[in-house]
Rosetta silent file (secondary structure, phi, psi, omega in degrees, C-alpha in Angstrom):
SEQUENCE: MFEISVEETFAAAHALRNYRGKCERLHGHNYRVRLVVESSGLDSAGLLMDFVELKRLLHGVIEKLDHQLLNEVTPFDSVNPTAENMAKFFHDEISAVLPPPVRLSAVKIWETETSAATYRP
SCORE:     score description
SCORE:     0.000 S_00000001
   1 L     0.000  150.634 -179.860  -74.164  -68.332  -80.416 S_00000001
   2 E  -112.812  146.064 -177.697  -72.612  -69.811  -77.349 S_00000001
   3 E  -146.454  140.423  161.846  -70.983  -67.560  -74.581 S_00000001
   4 E  -119.441  162.369 -170.990  -68.871  -68.367  -71.618 S_00000001
   5 E  -152.005  142.746  172.890  -67.406  -66.037  -68.748 S_00000001
   6 E  -136.503  143.545  177.421  -64.634  -66.178  -66.143 S_00000001
   7 E  -122.100  149.964  171.744  -63.901  -63.891  -63.397 S_00000001
   8 E  -150.568  156.003  169.644  -60.764  -63.031  -61.314 S_00000001
   9 E  -102.361  159.112  156.554  -59.492  -60.272  -58.767 S_00000001
  10 E  -151.500  166.458 -179.861  -56.403  -58.406  -58.354 S_00000001
  11 E  -123.103  132.348  168.478  -55.179  -55.376  -56.414 S_00000001
  12 E  -148.958  171.435  178.744  -53.280  -52.261  -57.779 S_00000001
  13 E  -115.389  160.273  176.723  -52.867  -48.750  -57.171 S_00000001
  14 E  -170.456  164.075 -169.890  -53.133  -45.766  -59.767 S_00000001
  15 L  -129.295  133.165 -179.947  -53.380  -41.996  -59.886 S_00000001
  16 L   -90.559  136.039 -176.447  -55.705  -40.672  -62.590 S_00000001
  17 L   -91.487  161.330 -174.958  -54.219  -38.067  -64.922 S_00000001
  18 L    43.021   36.944  178.963  -56.264  -34.917  -66.213 S_00000001
  19 L  -118.127  129.042  166.470  -58.686  -35.555  -63.493 S_00000001
  20 L  -127.062  128.873 -169.809  -59.701  -33.249  -60.649 S_00000001
  21 L   164.745 -165.826  178.044  -60.960  -34.753  -57.622 S_00000001
  22 H   -83.978   -5.231 -178.938  -59.728  -37.198  -55.025 S_00000001
  23 H   -84.235   -1.771  165.222  -59.151  -39.804  -57.694 S_00000001
  24 H   -77.655  -18.109  177.278  -56.049  -37.734  -59.022 S_00000001
  25 L   -87.566  151.835  175.285  -54.194  -38.796  -55.825 S_00000001
  26 L   -55.616  134.380  179.571  -52.566  -42.140  -55.525 S_00000001
  27 E  -161.576  166.536  170.027  -55.099  -44.551  -54.315 S_00000001
  28 E  -109.548  164.144 -171.330  -55.985  -48.299  -54.812 S_00000001
  29 E  -150.650  148.362  162.061  -58.553  -50.789  -55.941 S_00000001
  30 E   -95.348   83.552 -164.725  -59.308  -54.358  -55.462 S_00000001
  31 E   -69.699  154.323  174.559  -60.307  -54.780  -59.261 S_00000001
  32 E  -138.301  127.555 -177.064  -62.628  -57.604  -60.235 S_00000001
  33 E  -117.706  146.318  179.726  -62.318  -58.493  -64.134 S_00000001
  34 E  -130.155  120.162  176.730  -64.899  -60.471  -66.216 S_00000001
  35 E  -109.290  117.587  174.908  -64.078  -61.922  -69.602 S_00000001
  36 E  -103.727  116.752 -179.825  -66.813  -62.968  -71.823 S_00000001
  37 E  -122.787  157.033 -166.973  -66.049  -65.089  -74.836 S_00000001
  38 E  -135.120  166.935 -177.816  -68.336  -66.294  -77.697 S_00000001
  39 E   176.821  131.228  177.258  -68.508  -68.764  -80.545 S_00000001
  40 L   -61.236  -29.910  172.279  -71.009  -70.295  -82.786 S_00000001
  41 L  -121.347 -178.230 -179.130  -69.766  -73.492  -82.282 S_00000001
  42 L  -115.429  159.671  175.111  -68.340  -76.031  -79.892 S_00000001
  43 L   -90.938 -176.932 -168.367  -65.418  -78.275  -80.114 S_00000001
  44 L   -54.669  -27.956 -175.049  -65.507  -82.235  -80.116 S_00000001
  45 L   -89.396    5.253 -177.867  -66.044  -82.292  -76.379 S_00000001
  46 L    81.607   14.478 -174.105  -68.953  -80.058  -76.584 S_00000001
  47 L  -102.848  149.743  166.532  -67.057  -77.048  -75.166 S_00000001
  48 L   -72.123  -48.295  173.576  -66.735  -73.421  -76.497 S_00000001
  49 L  -168.645  142.186 -177.118  -63.271  -73.306  -74.745 S_00000001
  50 L   -52.489  117.712  165.915  -61.950  -74.921  -71.485 S_00000001
  51 H   -51.344  -24.914 -177.777  -62.579  -72.605  -68.493 S_00000001
  52 H   -64.335  -54.384  178.019  -59.133  -73.701  -67.180 S_00000001
  53 H   -53.151  -62.610 -178.653  -57.533  -72.164  -70.383 S_00000001
  54 H   -43.680  -52.937  178.247  -59.550  -69.117  -70.504 S_00000001
  55 H   -48.649  -52.372 -173.356  -58.482  -68.578  -66.635 S_00000001
  56 H   -61.726  -36.999  176.727  -54.862  -69.123  -67.539 S_00000001
  57 H   -64.050  -41.504 -166.284  -55.075  -66.326  -70.335 S_00000001
  58 H   -87.104  -21.204  160.808  -56.578  -64.046  -67.958 S_00000001
  59 H   -61.233  -40.861 -170.864  -54.019  -64.794  -65.179 S_00000001
  60 H   -62.528  -38.515  176.936  -51.110  -64.087  -67.584 S_00000001
  61 H   -69.066  -55.818 -173.260  -52.657  -60.430  -68.055 S_00000001
  62 H   -47.055  -54.067 -170.086  -53.306  -60.120  -64.351 S_00000001
  63 H   -54.419  -34.526  174.457  -49.814  -61.049  -63.321 S_00000001
  64 H   -77.343  -25.179 -178.926  -48.470  -57.889  -65.160 S_00000001
  65 H  -113.378   -2.139 -176.263  -50.713  -55.498  -63.255 S_00000001
  66 L   -76.112  130.046  165.234  -51.360  -57.287  -59.618 S_00000001
  67 L    66.362   33.925  166.875  -49.792  -55.296  -56.716 S_00000001
  68 L  -107.798  154.146  156.521  -48.462  -52.607  -59.148 S_00000001
  69 E   -76.445   98.305 -166.810  -48.587  -48.878  -59.559 S_00000001
  70 H   -63.569  -17.186 -170.918  -50.435  -49.024  -62.853 S_00000001
  71 H   -78.066  -25.967 -175.682  -49.188  -45.474  -63.807 S_00000001
  72 H  -104.432   16.765 -178.075  -45.663  -46.994  -64.002 S_00000001
  73 L  -113.998  147.495 -172.959  -46.633  -50.268  -66.205 S_00000001
  74 L   -78.740  135.178   16.156  -46.676  -50.075  -69.917 S_00000001
  75 L   -97.648    3.391 -174.986  -49.170  -49.008  -71.694 S_00000001
  76 L   -85.119    5.130  167.065  -50.384  -46.964  -68.471 S_00000001
  77 L   -84.660    1.254  162.381  -47.307  -44.810  -68.063 S_00000001
  78 L  -125.732  -11.808  175.592  -48.590  -42.959  -71.049 S_00000001
  79 L   -99.608  116.981  178.416  -52.306  -44.188  -71.235 S_00000001
  80 L   -59.020  137.038 -175.134  -54.509  -42.981  -68.215 S_00000001
  81 L   -84.463   58.509  164.851  -55.102  -46.001  -66.118 S_00000001
  82 L   -70.395  149.572  165.559  -58.821  -45.777  -66.121 S_00000001
  83 H   -33.884  -53.156  177.300  -61.233  -48.591  -65.783 S_00000001
  84 H   -56.204  -44.800  174.752  -62.258  -47.998  -69.428 S_00000001
  85 H   -67.444  -30.918 -179.408  -58.650  -48.066  -70.577 S_00000001
  86 H   -63.318  -53.537 -176.850  -57.919  -51.184  -68.423 S_00000001
  87 H   -56.229  -53.524  179.316  -60.859  -53.083  -69.961 S_00000001
  88 H   -61.958  -37.411  163.336  -59.826  -52.402  -73.446 S_00000001
  89 H   -59.389  -37.874  174.245  -56.105  -53.490  -72.539 S_00000001
  90 H   -72.314  -21.178 -177.030  -57.364  -56.788  -71.186 S_00000001
  91 H   -77.104  -61.611 -174.007  -59.578  -57.101  -74.314 S_00000001
  92 H   -49.993  -37.083 -174.126  -56.470  -56.406  -76.654 S_00000001
  93 H   -72.177  -42.450 -162.370  -53.930  -58.636  -74.746 S_00000001
  94 H  -102.672   -7.538  171.128  -56.206  -61.545  -74.472 S_00000001
  95 H   -79.502  -34.126  179.025  -57.947  -61.439  -77.859 S_00000001
  96 L   -59.341  -25.039 -177.179  -54.398  -61.565  -79.525 S_00000001
  97 L  -113.043    1.594 -173.935  -53.978  -65.168  -77.903 S_00000001
  98 L   -80.720  141.912  178.696  -57.572  -66.773  -78.157 S_00000001
  99 L   -80.122  125.691 -177.098  -57.911  -69.921  -80.473 S_00000001
 100 L   -62.314  142.842   18.036  -60.185  -69.228  -83.389 S_00000001
 101 L   -94.597   11.124  174.314  -63.240  -69.237  -83.714 S_00000001
 102 L   -53.753  141.491  179.181  -63.230  -67.890  -80.266 S_00000001
 103 E  -136.728  138.612 -178.553  -63.992  -64.177  -79.780 S_00000001
 104 E   -89.207  120.411 -170.802  -63.578  -62.088  -76.752 S_00000001
 105 E  -116.859   -7.211  167.579  -66.918  -60.108  -76.835 S_00000001
 106 E  -168.355  150.470  168.896  -66.634  -58.130  -73.539 S_00000001
 107 E  -129.380  138.109  175.577  -64.485  -57.227  -70.664 S_00000001
 108 E  -124.400  133.300 -177.893  -65.875  -55.822  -67.629 S_00000001
 109 E  -127.996  117.828  156.491  -63.667  -54.289  -64.681 S_00000001
 110 E   -70.186  114.594  179.403  -64.939  -53.411  -61.497 S_00000001
 111 E   -83.455  -41.625 -179.633  -62.982  -50.709  -59.293 S_00000001
 112 E  -143.039  172.986 -173.526  -65.474  -51.258  -56.432 S_00000001
 113 L   -56.665  -24.834 -173.264  -68.472  -53.273  -55.772 S_00000001
 114 L  -110.627    4.759 -174.687  -70.750  -50.622  -57.385 S_00000001
 115 E  -143.039  138.764 -156.648  -68.707  -49.062  -60.196 S_00000001
 116 E  -161.189  141.785  167.382  -67.651  -50.946  -63.358 S_00000001
 117 E  -127.682  144.497 -171.362  -66.503  -50.209  -66.979 S_00000001
 118 E  -127.638  129.543  171.705  -67.196  -52.417  -69.791 S_00000001
 119 E  -114.652  132.797  172.360  -65.526  -52.712  -73.311 S_00000001
 120 L  -128.006  124.530 -174.691  -67.099  -54.261  -76.232 S_00000001
 121 L   -71.697    0.000    0.000  -65.277  -54.354  -79.502 S_00000001
């Protein structure tokens, strides 16, 4: 199995619902997102997938969230904008547009340098 990954950052604000503590209040993060894709084979150029194309797909999702109040952006207007839910959101959005047989195997989102959530299907 071959695997590649890309990372990018973005800034956004959120307030956690159904949470008691300082994170229930409006606050922001400089998020970091890592996508990990895998495939058992490579293309004719010897690539699993072009890094440029994978970053383009990641940027397409980030554009929806960057410098936004996440609680006002679909689906986070009804789904709590936790790092865990955001990781699944990235997974679902990007998996839908990956070229077969490439598969998104993990999404990791850091809210801080020391706190992160990972989604693996």
